[in-house]
Tab-separated table of C-alpha atoms and ligand atoms in Angstrom:
chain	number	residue	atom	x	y	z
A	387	UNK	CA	0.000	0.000	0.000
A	388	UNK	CA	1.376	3.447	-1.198
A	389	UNK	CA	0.556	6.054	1.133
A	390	UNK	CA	-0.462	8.832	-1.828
A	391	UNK	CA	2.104	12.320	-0.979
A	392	UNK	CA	0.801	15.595	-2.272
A	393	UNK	CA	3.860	17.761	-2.811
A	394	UNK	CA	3.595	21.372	-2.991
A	395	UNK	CA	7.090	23.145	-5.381
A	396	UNK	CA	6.728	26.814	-4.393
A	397	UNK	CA	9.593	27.555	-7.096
A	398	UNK	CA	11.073	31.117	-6.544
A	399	UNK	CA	7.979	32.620	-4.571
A	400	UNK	CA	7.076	33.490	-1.054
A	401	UNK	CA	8.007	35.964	1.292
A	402	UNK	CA	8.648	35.722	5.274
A	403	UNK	CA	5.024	37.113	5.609
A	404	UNK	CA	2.807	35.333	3.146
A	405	UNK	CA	4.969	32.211	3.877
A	406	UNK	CA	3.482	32.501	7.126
A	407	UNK	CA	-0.089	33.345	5.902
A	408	UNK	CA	0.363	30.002	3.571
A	409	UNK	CA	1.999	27.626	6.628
A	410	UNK	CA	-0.966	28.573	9.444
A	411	UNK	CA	-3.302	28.421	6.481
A	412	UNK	CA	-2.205	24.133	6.026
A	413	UNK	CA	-1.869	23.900	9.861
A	414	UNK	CA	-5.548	25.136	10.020
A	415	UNK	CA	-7.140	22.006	8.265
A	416	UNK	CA	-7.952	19.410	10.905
A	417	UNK	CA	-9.369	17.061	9.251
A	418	UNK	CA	-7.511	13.756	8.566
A	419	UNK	CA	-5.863	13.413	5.822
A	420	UNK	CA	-4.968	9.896	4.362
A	421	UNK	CA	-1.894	11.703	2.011
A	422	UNK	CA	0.648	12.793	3.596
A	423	UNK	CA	1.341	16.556	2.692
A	424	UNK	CA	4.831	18.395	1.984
A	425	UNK	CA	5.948	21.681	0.751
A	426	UNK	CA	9.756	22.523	-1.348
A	427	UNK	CA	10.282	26.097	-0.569
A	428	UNK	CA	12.928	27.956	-1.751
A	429	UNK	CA	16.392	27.368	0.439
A	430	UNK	CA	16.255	31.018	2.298
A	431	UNK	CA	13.268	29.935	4.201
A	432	UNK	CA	13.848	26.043	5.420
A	433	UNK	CA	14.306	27.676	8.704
A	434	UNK	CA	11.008	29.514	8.691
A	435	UNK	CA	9.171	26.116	7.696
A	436	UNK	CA	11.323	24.272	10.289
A	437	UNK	CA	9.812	26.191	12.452
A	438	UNK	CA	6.485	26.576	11.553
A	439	UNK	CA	5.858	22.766	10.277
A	440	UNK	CA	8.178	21.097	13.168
A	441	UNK	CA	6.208	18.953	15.610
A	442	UNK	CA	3.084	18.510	12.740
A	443	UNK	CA	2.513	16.033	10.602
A	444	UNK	CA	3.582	18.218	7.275
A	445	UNK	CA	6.660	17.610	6.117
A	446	UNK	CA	9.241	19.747	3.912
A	447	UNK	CA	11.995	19.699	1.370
A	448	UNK	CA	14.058	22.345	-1.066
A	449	UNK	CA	13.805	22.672	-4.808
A	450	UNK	CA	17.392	21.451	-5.717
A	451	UNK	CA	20.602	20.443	-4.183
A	452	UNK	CA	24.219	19.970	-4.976
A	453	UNK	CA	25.606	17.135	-6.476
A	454	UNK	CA	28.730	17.213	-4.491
A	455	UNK	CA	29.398	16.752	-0.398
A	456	UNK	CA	30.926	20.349	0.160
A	457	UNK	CA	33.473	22.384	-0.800
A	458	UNK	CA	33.904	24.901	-3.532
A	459	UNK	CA	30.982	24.828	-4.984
A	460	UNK	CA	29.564	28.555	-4.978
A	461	UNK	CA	26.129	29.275	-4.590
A	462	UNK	CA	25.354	25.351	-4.193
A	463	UNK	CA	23.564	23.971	-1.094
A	464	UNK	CA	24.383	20.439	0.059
A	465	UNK	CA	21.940	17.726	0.929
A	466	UNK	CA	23.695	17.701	4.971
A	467	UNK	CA	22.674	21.568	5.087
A	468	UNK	CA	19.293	20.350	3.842
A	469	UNK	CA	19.448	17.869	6.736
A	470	UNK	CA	20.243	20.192	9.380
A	471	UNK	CA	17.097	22.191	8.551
A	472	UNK	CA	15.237	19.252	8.712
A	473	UNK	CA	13.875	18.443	5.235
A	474	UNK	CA	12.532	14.959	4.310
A	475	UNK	CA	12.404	15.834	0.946
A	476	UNK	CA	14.238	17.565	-2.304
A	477	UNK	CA	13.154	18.102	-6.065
A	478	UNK	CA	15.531	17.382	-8.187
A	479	UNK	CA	15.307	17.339	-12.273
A	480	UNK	CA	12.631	19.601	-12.081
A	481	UNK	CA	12.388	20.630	-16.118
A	482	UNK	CA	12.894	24.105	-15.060
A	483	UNK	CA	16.412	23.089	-14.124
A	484	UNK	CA	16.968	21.053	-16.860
A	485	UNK	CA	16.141	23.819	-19.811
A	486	UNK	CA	17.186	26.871	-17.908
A	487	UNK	CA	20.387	25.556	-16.207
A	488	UNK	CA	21.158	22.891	-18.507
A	489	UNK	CA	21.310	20.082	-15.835
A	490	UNK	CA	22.095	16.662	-17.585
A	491	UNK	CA	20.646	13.445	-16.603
A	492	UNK	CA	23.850	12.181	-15.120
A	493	UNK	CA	23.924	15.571	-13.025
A	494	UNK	CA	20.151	14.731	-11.884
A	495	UNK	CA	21.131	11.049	-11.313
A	496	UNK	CA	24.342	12.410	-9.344
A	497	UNK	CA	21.907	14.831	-7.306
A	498	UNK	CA	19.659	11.866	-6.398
A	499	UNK	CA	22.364	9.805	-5.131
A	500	UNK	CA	23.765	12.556	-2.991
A	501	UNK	CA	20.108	13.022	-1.729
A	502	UNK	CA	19.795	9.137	-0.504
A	503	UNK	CA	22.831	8.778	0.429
A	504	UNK	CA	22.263	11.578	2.873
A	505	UNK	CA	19.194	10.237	3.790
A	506	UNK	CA	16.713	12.565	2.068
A	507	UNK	CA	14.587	11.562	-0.092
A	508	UNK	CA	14.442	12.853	-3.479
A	509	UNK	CA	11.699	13.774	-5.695
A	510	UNK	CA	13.234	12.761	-9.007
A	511	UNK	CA	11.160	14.802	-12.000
A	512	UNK	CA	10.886	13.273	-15.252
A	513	UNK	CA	8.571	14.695	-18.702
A	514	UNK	CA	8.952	15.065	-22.254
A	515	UNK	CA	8.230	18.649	-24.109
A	516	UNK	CA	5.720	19.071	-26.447
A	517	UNK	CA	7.577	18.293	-29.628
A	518	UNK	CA	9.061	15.192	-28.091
A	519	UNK	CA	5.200	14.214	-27.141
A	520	UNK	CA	3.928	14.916	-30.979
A	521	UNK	CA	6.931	12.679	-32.346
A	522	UNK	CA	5.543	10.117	-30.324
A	523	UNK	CA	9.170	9.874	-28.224
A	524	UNK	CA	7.368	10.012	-24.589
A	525	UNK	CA	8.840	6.883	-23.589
A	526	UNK	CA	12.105	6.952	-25.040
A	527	UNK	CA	12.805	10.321	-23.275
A	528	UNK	CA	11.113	9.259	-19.714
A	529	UNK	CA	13.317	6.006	-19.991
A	530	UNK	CA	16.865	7.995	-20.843
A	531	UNK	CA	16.256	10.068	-18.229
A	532	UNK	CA	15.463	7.411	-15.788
A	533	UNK	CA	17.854	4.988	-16.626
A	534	UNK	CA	21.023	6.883	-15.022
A	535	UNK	CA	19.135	7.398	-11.818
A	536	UNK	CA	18.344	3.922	-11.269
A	537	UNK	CA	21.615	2.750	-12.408
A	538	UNK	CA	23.178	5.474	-9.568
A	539	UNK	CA	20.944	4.820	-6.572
A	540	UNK	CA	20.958	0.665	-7.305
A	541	UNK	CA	19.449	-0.976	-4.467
A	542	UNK	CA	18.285	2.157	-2.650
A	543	UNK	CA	15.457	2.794	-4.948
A	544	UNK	CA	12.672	2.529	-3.019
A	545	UNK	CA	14.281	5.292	-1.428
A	546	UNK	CA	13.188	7.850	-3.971
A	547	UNK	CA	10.005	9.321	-5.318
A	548	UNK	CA	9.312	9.895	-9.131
A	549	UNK	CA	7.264	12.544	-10.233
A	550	UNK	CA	6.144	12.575	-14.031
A	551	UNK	CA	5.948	15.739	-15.246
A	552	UNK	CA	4.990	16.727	-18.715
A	553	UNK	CA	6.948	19.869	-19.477
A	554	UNK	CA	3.882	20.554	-21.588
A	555	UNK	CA	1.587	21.091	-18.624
A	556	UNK	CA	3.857	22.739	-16.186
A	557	UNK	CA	2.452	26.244	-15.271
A	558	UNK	CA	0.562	26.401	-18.667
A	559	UNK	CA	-2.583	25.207	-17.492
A	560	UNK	CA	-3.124	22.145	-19.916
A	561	UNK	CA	-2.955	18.648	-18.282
A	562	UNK	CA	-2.232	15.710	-19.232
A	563	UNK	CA	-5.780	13.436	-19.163
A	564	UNK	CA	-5.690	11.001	-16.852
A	565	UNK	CA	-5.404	8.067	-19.225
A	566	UNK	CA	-2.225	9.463	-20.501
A	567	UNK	CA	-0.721	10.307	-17.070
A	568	UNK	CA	-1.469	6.487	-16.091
A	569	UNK	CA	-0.121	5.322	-19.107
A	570	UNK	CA	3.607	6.871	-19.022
A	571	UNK	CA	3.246	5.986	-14.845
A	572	UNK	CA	2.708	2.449	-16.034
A	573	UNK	CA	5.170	2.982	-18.170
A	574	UNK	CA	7.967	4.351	-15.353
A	575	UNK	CA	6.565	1.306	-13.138
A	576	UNK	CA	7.466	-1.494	-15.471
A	577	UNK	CA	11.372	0.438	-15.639
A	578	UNK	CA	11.524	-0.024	-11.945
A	579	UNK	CA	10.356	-3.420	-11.795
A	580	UNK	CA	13.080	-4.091	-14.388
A	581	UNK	CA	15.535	-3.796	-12.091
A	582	UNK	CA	13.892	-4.538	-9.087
A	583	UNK	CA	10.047	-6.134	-8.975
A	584	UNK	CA	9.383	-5.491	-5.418
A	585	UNK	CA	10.797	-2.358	-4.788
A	586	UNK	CA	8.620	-1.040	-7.913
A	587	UNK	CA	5.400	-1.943	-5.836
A	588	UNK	CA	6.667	0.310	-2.984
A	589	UNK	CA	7.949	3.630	-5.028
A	590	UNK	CA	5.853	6.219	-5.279
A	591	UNK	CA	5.200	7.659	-8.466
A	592	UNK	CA	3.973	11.283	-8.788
A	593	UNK	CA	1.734	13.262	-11.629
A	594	UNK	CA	2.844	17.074	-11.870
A	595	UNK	CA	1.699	19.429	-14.270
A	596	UNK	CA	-1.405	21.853	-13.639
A	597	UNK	CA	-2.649	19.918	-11.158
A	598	UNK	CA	-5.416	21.535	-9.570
A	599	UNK	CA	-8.774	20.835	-7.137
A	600	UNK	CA	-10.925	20.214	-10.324
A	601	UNK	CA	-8.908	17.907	-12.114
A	602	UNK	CA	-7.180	16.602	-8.930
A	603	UNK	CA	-9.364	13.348	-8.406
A	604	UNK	CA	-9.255	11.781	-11.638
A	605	UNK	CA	-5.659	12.164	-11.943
A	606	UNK	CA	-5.269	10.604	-8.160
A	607	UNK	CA	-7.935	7.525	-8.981
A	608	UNK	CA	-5.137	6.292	-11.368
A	609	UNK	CA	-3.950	2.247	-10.213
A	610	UNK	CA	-0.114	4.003	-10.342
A	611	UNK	CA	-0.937	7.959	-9.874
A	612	UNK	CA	0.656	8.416	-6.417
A	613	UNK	CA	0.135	11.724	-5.863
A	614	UNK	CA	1.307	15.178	-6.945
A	615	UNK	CA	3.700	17.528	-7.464
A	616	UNK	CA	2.061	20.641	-7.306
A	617	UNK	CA	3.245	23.694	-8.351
A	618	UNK	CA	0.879	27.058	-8.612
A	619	UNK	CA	-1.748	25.847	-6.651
A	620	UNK	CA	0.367	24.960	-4.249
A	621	UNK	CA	0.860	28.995	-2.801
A	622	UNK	CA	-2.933	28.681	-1.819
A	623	UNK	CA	-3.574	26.760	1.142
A	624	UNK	CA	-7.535	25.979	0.623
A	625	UNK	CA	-6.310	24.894	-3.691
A	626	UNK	CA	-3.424	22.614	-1.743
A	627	UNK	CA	-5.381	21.183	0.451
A	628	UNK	CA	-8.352	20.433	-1.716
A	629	UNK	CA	-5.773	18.871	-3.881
A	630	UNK	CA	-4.532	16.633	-0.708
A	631	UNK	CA	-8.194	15.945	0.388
A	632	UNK	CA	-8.555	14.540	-3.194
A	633	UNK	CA	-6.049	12.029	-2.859
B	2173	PEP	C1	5.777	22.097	-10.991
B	2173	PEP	O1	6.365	23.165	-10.946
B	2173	PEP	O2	6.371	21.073	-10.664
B	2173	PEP	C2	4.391	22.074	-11.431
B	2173	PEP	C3	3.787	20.931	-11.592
B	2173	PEP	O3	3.792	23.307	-11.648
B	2173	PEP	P1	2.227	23.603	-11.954
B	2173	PEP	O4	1.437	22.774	-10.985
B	2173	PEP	O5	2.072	25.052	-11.734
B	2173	PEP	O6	1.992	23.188	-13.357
């Protein structure tokens, strides 16, 4: 039994003060929830969600961390800093770091291992773009990028998370249907189990990409949909939480 997690990616927004708006806005539901619930805030504030989160049952994580231990690495942030603040999670692959600062699969895969080796566990993105979609390449480009991160992490791979993400529907408000989310899912489930047929059972696999209330619980009713990886409607508690309440 996968326990579904709902995933919020802030990206580069937030503030101290509407950080704290959006934290006491998720530590107002009370109602159970049967996902469990994190937010990946940008690195400046892990100590504000530390803080705020610490003790509850939401959990947090950063957007991206270094693929290296420590050293001189400028402007990098290492997965033990990432420990110290107490994250459980980190994204890394996201397609906004792929296109915008060139990060190569082996660089993701590299990032993942540090992650899990650290003992975090890593939300490892995956998607094709448009143009790969309409040449009918969805699963050759989802495998390729996969393929290095299981070959780095091995045996630790029920250590990760895998969120399919259709560069497509990220931020642009069109969403994969849920037929063809399940289908690449499947897809990214029969990779696993290629390498390791238990573990595949146990990891869970994420759908990001416009993911919203409305569209939330057809996606989620999917046999391998896992959860999400939310991004926009993650900076509104009641959208997040309907999204979580979905799952
Ligand atoms: C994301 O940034 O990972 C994402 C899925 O964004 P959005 O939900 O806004 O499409």
């Amino acid at each position: 039994m996968r326990t579904p997690l709902i995933a919020g990616n802030w990206k580069m927004n937030g503030g101290l003060a509407s950080n704290a708006t959006l934290l006491a806005g998720l530590l107002g539901d009370k109602t159970e929830l049967s996902a469990e619930l994190a937010v990946c805030v940008p690195a400046p504030y892990l100590a504000q969600v530390q803080s705020a989160l610490g003790g509850s049952p939401v959990r947090w994580g950063a957007q991206d961390v270094s693929a290296h231990e420590r050293g001189a690495f400028t402007g990098e942030v290492s997965a033990e800093m990432l420990q110290e603040f107490g994250c459980s999670y980190v994204i890394v692959g996201h397609s906004e770091r792929r296109s915008y600062h060139a990060e190569s699969d082996e660089l993701v895969a590299q990032k993942a291992l540090r992650a899990v080796t650290t003992g975090l566990t890593p939300i490892v993105c995956v998607g094709e773009t448009l143009e790969e979609r309409e040449q009918g390449a969805t699963d050759a480009v989802v495998a390729r990028q996969l393929a290095p991160v299981l070959d780095a992490v091995g045996t630790q791979l029920t250590s990760m998370v895998i969120a399919y993400e259709p560069v497509w529907a990220i931020g642009t408000g069109k969403t994969a249907t849920p037929d063809m989310a399940q289908q690449v899912h499947a897809r990214i489930r029969v990779l696993i189990a290629e390498r390791d047929a238990e573990g595949a059972q146990q990891v869970r696999l994420l759908y990001g990409g416009s993911m919203k209330p409305d569209n939330a619980k057809d996606l989620l009713a999917m046999p391998d949909i896992d959860g999400g990886l939310i991004g926009g409607a993650s900076l509104n508690a009641p959208d997040f939480l309907a999204i979580a309440h979905a799952a």
